[in-house]
Coordinates of N, CA and C in Angstrom, one line a residue:
M1 N -12.9 2.6 15.4 CA -14.0 3.2 14.7 C -15.1 2.2 14.7
S2 N -16.3 2.7 14.9 CA -17.5 1.8 14.9 C -17.8 1.3 13.5
A3 N -18.4 0.1 13.5 CA -18.7 -0.5 12.2 C -19.7 0.4 11.4
P4 N -20.8 0.9 12.0 CA -21.7 1.8 11.2 C -21.0 3.0 10.7
L5 N -20.1 3.6 11.4 CA -19.4 4.8 11.0 C -18.5 4.4 9.8
A6 N -17.8 3.4 9.9 CA -16.9 2.9 8.8 C -17.8 2.6 7.6
A7 N -18.9 2.0 7.7 CA -19.8 1.6 6.6 C -20.3 2.9 5.9
A8 N -20.7 3.9 6.7 CA -21.2 5.1 6.1 C -20.2 5.8 5.3
R9 N -18.9 5.9 5.8 CA -17.8 6.5 5.1 C -17.5 5.7 3.9
A10 N -17.5 4.4 3.9 CA -17.2 3.6 2.8 C -18.3 3.8 1.7
E11 N -19.5 4.0 2.1 CA -20.6 4.2 1.2 C -20.4 5.5 0.5
R12 N -20.0 6.5 1.2 CA -19.8 7.8 0.5 C -18.7 7.7 -0.5
L13 N -17.6 7.0 -0.2 CA -16.5 6.8 -1.1 C -17.0 6.0 -2.3
K14 N -17.8 5.0 -2.1 CA -18.3 4.1 -3.2 C -19.1 5.0 -4.2
L15 N -19.9 5.9 -3.7 CA -20.7 6.8 -4.6 C -19.8 7.7 -5.3
A16 N -18.7 8.2 -4.6 CA -17.8 9.2 -5.3 C -17.0 8.5 -6.4
I17 N -16.6 7.2 -6.1 CA -15.9 6.4 -7.1 C -16.8 6.2 -8.4
A18 N -18.0 5.9 -8.2 CA -18.9 5.6 -9.3 C -19.2 6.9 -10.1
D19 N -19.4 8.0 -9.3 CA -19.6 9.3 -10.0 C -18.4 9.8 -10.8
A20 N -17.2 9.4 -10.4 CA -16.0 9.8 -11.1 C -15.7 8.8 -12.3
G21 N -16.5 7.8 -12.5 CA -16.3 6.8 -13.5 C -15.1 5.9 -13.3
L22 N -14.7 5.6 -12.1 CA -13.6 4.8 -11.8 C -14.1 3.4 -11.4
D23 N -13.2 2.4 -11.5 CA -13.4 1.1 -11.0 C -13.0 0.9 -9.6
A24 N -12.0 1.7 -9.2 CA -11.4 1.6 -7.8 C -10.5 2.8 -7.6
V25 N -10.2 3.0 -6.3 CA -9.2 4.0 -5.9 C -8.2 3.3 -5.0
A26 N -7.0 3.9 -4.9 CA -5.9 3.4 -4.1 C -5.5 4.5 -3.1
I27 N -5.5 4.2 -1.9 CA -5.3 5.2 -0.8 C -4.1 4.7 0.1
V28 N -3.2 5.7 0.3 CA -2.0 5.4 1.2 C -2.2 6.1 2.5
P29 N -1.5 5.6 3.5 CA -1.6 6.2 4.9 C -1.6 7.8 4.9
G30 N -2.5 8.3 5.6 CA -2.7 9.7 5.7 C -4.1 10.0 6.1
A31 N -4.6 11.2 5.9 CA -5.9 11.6 6.4 C -7.0 10.8 5.8
N32 N -7.0 10.5 4.5 CA -8.1 9.7 3.9 C -8.1 8.3 4.4
F33 N -6.9 7.7 4.5 CA -6.7 6.3 5.0 C -7.3 6.2 6.5
Y34 N -6.9 7.2 7.3 CA -7.4 7.2 8.7 C -8.9 7.4 8.7
Y35 N -9.4 8.3 7.9 CA -10.8 8.6 7.9 C -11.6 7.3 7.5
L36 N -11.1 6.5 6.7 CA -11.8 5.3 6.2 C -11.6 4.1 7.1
T37 N -10.5 4.0 7.8 CA -10.2 2.8 8.5 C -10.1 3.0 10.0
G38 N -9.8 4.2 10.5 CA -9.5 4.5 11.9 C -8.1 4.0 12.3
V39 N -7.3 3.6 11.3 CA -5.9 3.2 11.6 C -5.0 4.3 11.2
H40 N -4.1 4.6 12.2 CA -3.2 5.7 11.9 C -1.8 5.1 11.6
L41 N -1.5 5.0 10.4 CA -0.2 4.5 9.9 C 0.6 5.6 9.3
H42 N 1.9 5.5 9.2 CA 2.7 6.5 8.6 C 3.3 6.0 7.3
L43 N 3.5 6.9 6.3 CA 4.2 6.5 5.1 C 5.6 6.1 5.5
M44 N 6.0 5.0 5.0 CA 7.3 4.4 5.3 C 7.9 3.8 4.0
E45 N 9.0 3.2 4.2 CA 9.7 2.6 3.0 C 8.9 1.3 2.5
R46 N 8.0 0.8 3.3 CA 7.2 -0.3 3.0 C 5.8 0.1 2.5
P47 N 5.5 -0.2 1.2 CA 4.2 0.3 0.7 C 3.0 -0.3 1.5
T48 N 2.1 0.6 1.8 CA 0.8 0.2 2.5 C -0.3 0.9 1.7
V49 N -1.2 0.1 1.1 CA -2.2 0.7 0.2 C -3.5 0.1 0.5
L50 N -4.6 0.9 0.6 CA -6.0 0.4 0.7 C -6.6 0.6 -0.6
F51 N -7.2 -0.4 -1.2 CA -7.9 -0.3 -2.5 C -9.4 -0.4 -2.2
V52 N -10.2 0.5 -2.7 CA -11.6 0.5 -2.6 C -12.2 0.4 -3.9
G53 N -13.1 -0.6 -4.2 CA -13.7 -0.8 -5.5 C -15.0 0.0 -5.6
A54 N -15.4 0.2 -6.8 CA -16.7 0.9 -7.1 C -17.9 0.2 -6.4
D55 N -17.7 -1.1 -6.1 CA -18.7 -1.9 -5.5 C -18.6 -1.8 -3.9
G56 N -17.6 -1.0 -3.5 CA -17.4 -0.8 -2.0 C -16.5 -1.8 -1.4
R57 N -16.1 -2.9 -2.1 CA -15.2 -3.9 -1.6 C -13.8 -3.2 -1.3
R58 N -13.3 -3.6 -0.1 CA -12.0 -3.1 0.3 C -11.0 -4.2 0.4
T59 N -9.8 -3.9 -0.2 CA -8.7 -4.8 -0.1 C -7.4 -4.0 0.2
A60 N -6.5 -4.5 1.0 CA -5.3 -3.8 1.4 C -4.1 -4.6 1.1
V61 N -3.0 -3.9 0.8 CA -1.7 -4.4 0.8 C -1.0 -3.8 2.0
I62 N -0.6 -4.7 3.0 CA -0.1 -4.3 4.3 C 1.2 -5.1 4.6
P63 N 2.2 -4.4 5.1 CA 3.4 -5.1 5.5 C 3.1 -6.0 6.7
A64 N 3.7 -7.2 6.6 CA 3.4 -8.2 7.6 C 3.7 -7.7 9.1
L65 N 4.6 -6.8 9.2 CA 4.9 -6.3 10.6 C 3.7 -5.5 11.2
E66 N 2.7 -5.1 10.4 CA 1.5 -4.4 10.8 C 0.3 -5.4 11.0
R67 N 0.5 -6.7 10.8 CA -0.6 -7.6 10.7 C -1.4 -7.6 12.0
A68 N -0.8 -7.7 13.2 CA -1.6 -7.8 14.4 C -2.5 -6.5 14.6
R69 N -1.9 -5.4 14.4 CA -2.6 -4.1 14.6 C -3.7 -4.0 13.5
W70 N -3.4 -4.4 12.3 CA -4.4 -4.2 11.2 C -5.6 -5.2 11.4
Q71 N -5.3 -6.4 11.8 CA -6.4 -7.4 11.9 C -7.4 -6.9 13.0
V72 N -6.9 -6.3 14.1 CA -7.8 -5.8 15.1 C -8.6 -4.6 14.6
A73 N -8.0 -3.7 13.9 CA -8.6 -2.5 13.5 C -9.5 -2.6 12.3
A74 N -9.1 -3.5 11.4 CA -9.8 -3.6 10.1 C -10.1 -5.1 9.7
P75 N -10.8 -5.8 10.6 CA -10.9 -7.3 10.3 C -11.8 -7.6 9.1
D76 N -12.6 -6.6 8.7 CA -13.5 -6.8 7.5 C -12.8 -6.5 6.2
V77 N -11.6 -6.0 6.2 CA -10.9 -5.7 4.9 C -10.1 -6.9 4.5
D78 N -10.3 -7.3 3.2 CA -9.6 -8.4 2.6 C -8.1 -7.9 2.5
T79 N -7.2 -8.6 3.1 CA -5.8 -8.1 3.2 C -4.8 -9.1 2.7
V80 N -3.9 -8.5 1.9 CA -2.7 -9.3 1.5 C -1.5 -8.8 2.2
Y81 N -0.9 -9.6 3.0 CA 0.3 -9.2 3.7 C 1.6 -9.6 2.9
W82 N 2.6 -8.8 3.1 CA 3.9 -9.1 2.5 C 5.0 -8.9 3.4
Q83 N 6.1 -9.6 3.2 CA 7.3 -9.4 4.0 C 8.5 -8.9 3.2
D84 N 9.4 -8.3 3.9 CA 10.6 -7.7 3.2 C 11.3 -8.8 2.4
S85 N 11.4 -10.0 3.0 CA 12.2 -11.0 2.3 C 11.7 -11.4 1.0
G86 N 10.3 -11.3 0.8 CA 9.7 -11.7 -0.5 C 9.4 -10.5 -1.4
G87 N 9.4 -9.3 -0.8 CA 9.0 -8.1 -1.6 C 7.5 -7.9 -1.6
Y88 N 7.1 -6.8 -2.1 CA 5.7 -6.4 -2.1 C 5.0 -6.6 -3.5
E89 N 5.8 -6.9 -4.5 CA 5.2 -7.1 -5.8 C 4.1 -8.1 -5.9
A90 N 4.4 -9.3 -5.3 CA 3.4 -10.4 -5.4 C 2.1 -10.0 -4.7
A91 N 2.1 -9.2 -3.6 CA 0.9 -8.7 -2.9 C 0.1 -7.8 -3.9
F92 N 0.8 -6.9 -4.6 CA 0.0 -6.1 -5.5 C -0.6 -6.9 -6.7
E93 N 0.1 -7.9 -7.1 CA -0.4 -8.8 -8.2 C -1.7 -9.5 -7.7
K94 N -1.7 -10.0 -6.5 CA -2.9 -10.7 -5.9 C -4.1 -9.7 -5.9
V95 N -3.8 -8.5 -5.4 CA -4.9 -7.5 -5.4 C -5.4 -7.2 -6.8
A96 N -4.5 -7.1 -7.7 CA -4.9 -6.8 -9.1 C -5.8 -7.8 -9.7
K97 N -5.6 -9.1 -9.3 CA -6.4 -10.2 -9.8 C -7.8 -10.1 -9.2
R98 N -7.9 -9.6 -8.0 CA -9.2 -9.4 -7.3 C -10.0 -8.3 -7.8
F99 N -9.3 -7.2 -8.3 CA -10.0 -6.0 -8.7 C -10.3 -6.0 -10.2
R100 N -9.3 -6.4 -11.0 CA -9.4 -6.3 -12.5 C -9.9 -4.9 -12.9
A101 N -9.4 -3.9 -12.3 CA -9.8 -2.5 -12.6 C -9.2 -2.1 -14.0
T102 N -10.0 -1.3 -14.7 CA -9.5 -0.8 -16.0 C -9.2 0.7 -15.8
R103 N -9.8 1.3 -14.8 CA -9.6 2.7 -14.5 C -9.5 2.9 -13.0
I104 N -8.3 3.2 -12.5 CA -8.1 3.4 -11.0 C -7.6 4.7 -10.7
G105 N -8.2 5.3 -9.6 CA -7.7 6.6 -9.2 C -6.8 6.5 -8.0
V106 N -5.8 7.3 -7.9 CA -4.8 7.4 -6.8 C -4.8 8.8 -6.2
E107 N -4.3 8.8 -5.0 CA -4.1 10.1 -4.3 C -2.9 10.8 -4.9
G108 N -3.1 11.6 -6.0 CA -2.0 12.2 -6.7 C -1.2 13.2 -5.9
Q109 N -1.7 13.7 -4.8 CA -1.0 14.7 -4.0 C -0.3 14.0 -2.8
R110 N -0.6 12.7 -2.6 CA -0.1 12.0 -1.5 C 0.7 10.7 -1.8
M111 N 0.3 10.0 -2.8 CA 0.9 8.7 -3.2 C 2.3 9.0 -3.8
R112 N 3.3 8.2 -3.3 CA 4.7 8.4 -3.8 C 4.8 7.6 -5.1
F113 N 5.9 7.9 -5.8 CA 6.1 7.3 -7.1 C 6.2 5.8 -7.1
F114 N 6.9 5.2 -6.1 CA 7.1 3.8 -6.1 C 5.8 3.1 -5.8
E115 N 4.9 3.7 -5.0 CA 3.6 3.1 -4.8 C 2.7 3.1 -6.0
A116 N 2.8 4.3 -6.7 CA 2.0 4.5 -7.9 C 2.5 3.5 -9.0
E117 N 3.8 3.3 -9.1 CA 4.3 2.3 -10.0 C 4.0 0.9 -9.7
A118 N 3.9 0.6 -8.4 CA 3.5 -0.8 -8.0 C 2.0 -1.0 -8.5
V119 N 1.2 0.0 -8.3 CA -0.2 -0.1 -8.7 C -0.3 -0.2 -10.3
R120 N 0.5 0.7 -11.0 CA 0.5 0.7 -12.4 C 1.0 -0.7 -13.0
R121 N 2.1 -1.2 -12.4 CA 2.6 -2.5 -12.9 C 1.7 -3.6 -12.7
S122 N 1.0 -3.7 -11.5 CA 0.2 -4.8 -11.2 C -1.1 -4.7 -12.0
L123 N -1.6 -3.6 -12.3 CA -2.8 -3.4 -13.1 C -2.5 -3.0 -14.5
A124 N -1.6 -3.8 -15.1 CA -1.2 -3.6 -16.5 C -2.3 -3.3 -17.4
G125 N -2.3 -2.3 -18.2 CA -3.3 -1.9 -19.1 C -4.4 -1.0 -18.5
A126 N -4.4 -0.9 -17.2 CA -5.4 0.0 -16.6 C -4.9 1.5 -16.7
V127 N -5.9 2.4 -16.8 CA -5.6 3.8 -16.7 C -5.5 4.2 -15.3
V128 N -4.4 4.8 -14.9 CA -4.2 5.2 -13.5 C -4.3 6.8 -13.6
T129 N -5.2 7.3 -12.8 CA -5.5 8.7 -12.8 C -5.4 9.4 -11.5
D130 N -5.2 10.7 -11.4 CA -5.2 11.4 -10.2 C -6.7 11.6 -9.7
A131 N -7.0 11.0 -8.6 CA -8.4 11.1 -8.0 C -8.3 11.7 -6.6
H132 N -7.3 12.5 -6.4 CA -7.1 13.0 -5.0 C -8.3 13.8 -4.6
A133 N -8.8 14.7 -5.5 CA -10.0 15.5 -5.1 C -11.2 14.6 -4.9
V134 N -11.4 13.6 -5.6 CA -12.6 12.7 -5.5 C -12.5 12.0 -4.1
I135 N -11.3 11.5 -3.8 CA -11.1 10.8 -2.5 C -11.3 11.7 -1.3
S136 N -10.6 12.8 -1.4 CA -10.6 13.8 -0.3 C -11.9 14.4 0.0
A137 N -12.8 14.5 -1.1 CA -14.0 15.2 -0.9 C -15.0 14.5 0.0
I138 N -14.8 13.2 0.3 CA -15.7 12.6 1.2 C -15.6 13.1 2.6
R139 N -14.4 13.7 2.9 CA -14.2 14.2 4.3 C -14.9 15.5 4.5
L140 N -15.3 16.2 3.4 CA -15.9 17.6 3.5 C -17.3 17.6 4.1
C141 N -18.1 16.6 3.8 CA -19.5 16.6 4.3 C -19.5 15.8 5.6
K142 N -19.7 16.5 6.7 CA -19.7 15.9 8.0 C -21.0 15.3 8.4
D143 N -21.0 14.2 9.1 CA -22.2 13.6 9.6 C -22.5 14.2 11.0
E144 N -23.6 13.8 11.6 CA -24.0 14.4 12.9 C -23.0 14.1 14.0
A145 N -22.4 13.0 14.0 CA -21.4 12.6 15.0 C -20.1 13.5 14.8
E146 N -19.7 13.7 13.6 CA -18.5 14.5 13.3 C -18.8 16.0 13.7
V147 N -20.0 16.5 13.4 CA -20.3 17.9 13.8 C -20.3 18.0 15.3
A148 N -20.9 17.0 16.0 CA -21.0 17.1 17.4 C -19.5 17.0 18.0
A149 N -18.7 16.2 17.5 CA -17.3 16.2 17.9 C -16.6 17.5 17.7
M150 N -16.8 18.1 16.6 CA -16.2 19.4 16.3 C -16.7 20.5 17.3
R151 N -18.0 20.4 17.6 CA -18.6 21.4 18.6 C -18.0 21.2 19.9
R152 N -17.8 19.9 20.3 CA -17.2 19.6 21.6 C -15.8 20.1 21.7
A153 N -15.1 19.9 20.6 CA -13.7 20.4 20.6 C -13.6 21.9 20.7
I154 N -14.6 22.6 20.1 CA -14.6 24.1 20.2 C -14.9 24.5 21.6
E155 N -15.9 23.8 22.2 CA -16.2 24.1 23.7 C -14.9 23.9 24.5
I156 N -14.2 22.8 24.3 CA -13.0 22.6 25.1 C -12.0 23.6 24.9
S157 N -11.8 24.0 23.7 CA -10.7 25.0 23.4 C -11.1 26.4 23.9
E158 N -12.4 26.7 24.0 CA -12.8 28.0 24.4 C -12.7 28.1 25.9

């Protein structure tokens, strides 16, 4: 994904976070994650979470086995890597210290219980709320490049 495209998408999310009165959102692999990063990861037994603050700052908790791929695709994201041998809890704690969010939105229709609990435990005292609609809404308004790509796809399929 190009840097200008990623920046424009991050800016739309930043505005949506502020409009919703949140300090940050937590996004797991899926359509929103891909839309914001261009990285196609699958939900697996290892938690992978992208945090986006109301100031637009992005921090991720990524399994160490995805390090090489993630560093190439998202070099501008502040990332905390973790390994199975040490567990993921310390990575979430590091992210919590960087955000200090009091109100965080999660993808309620996508995030699994253990990921939500990792967010809740690390951000002790923060209100964790379902922000799935807020997060997903950024994909509804298409920019010129997205509309052109959709038109091209229609031409190909016709």
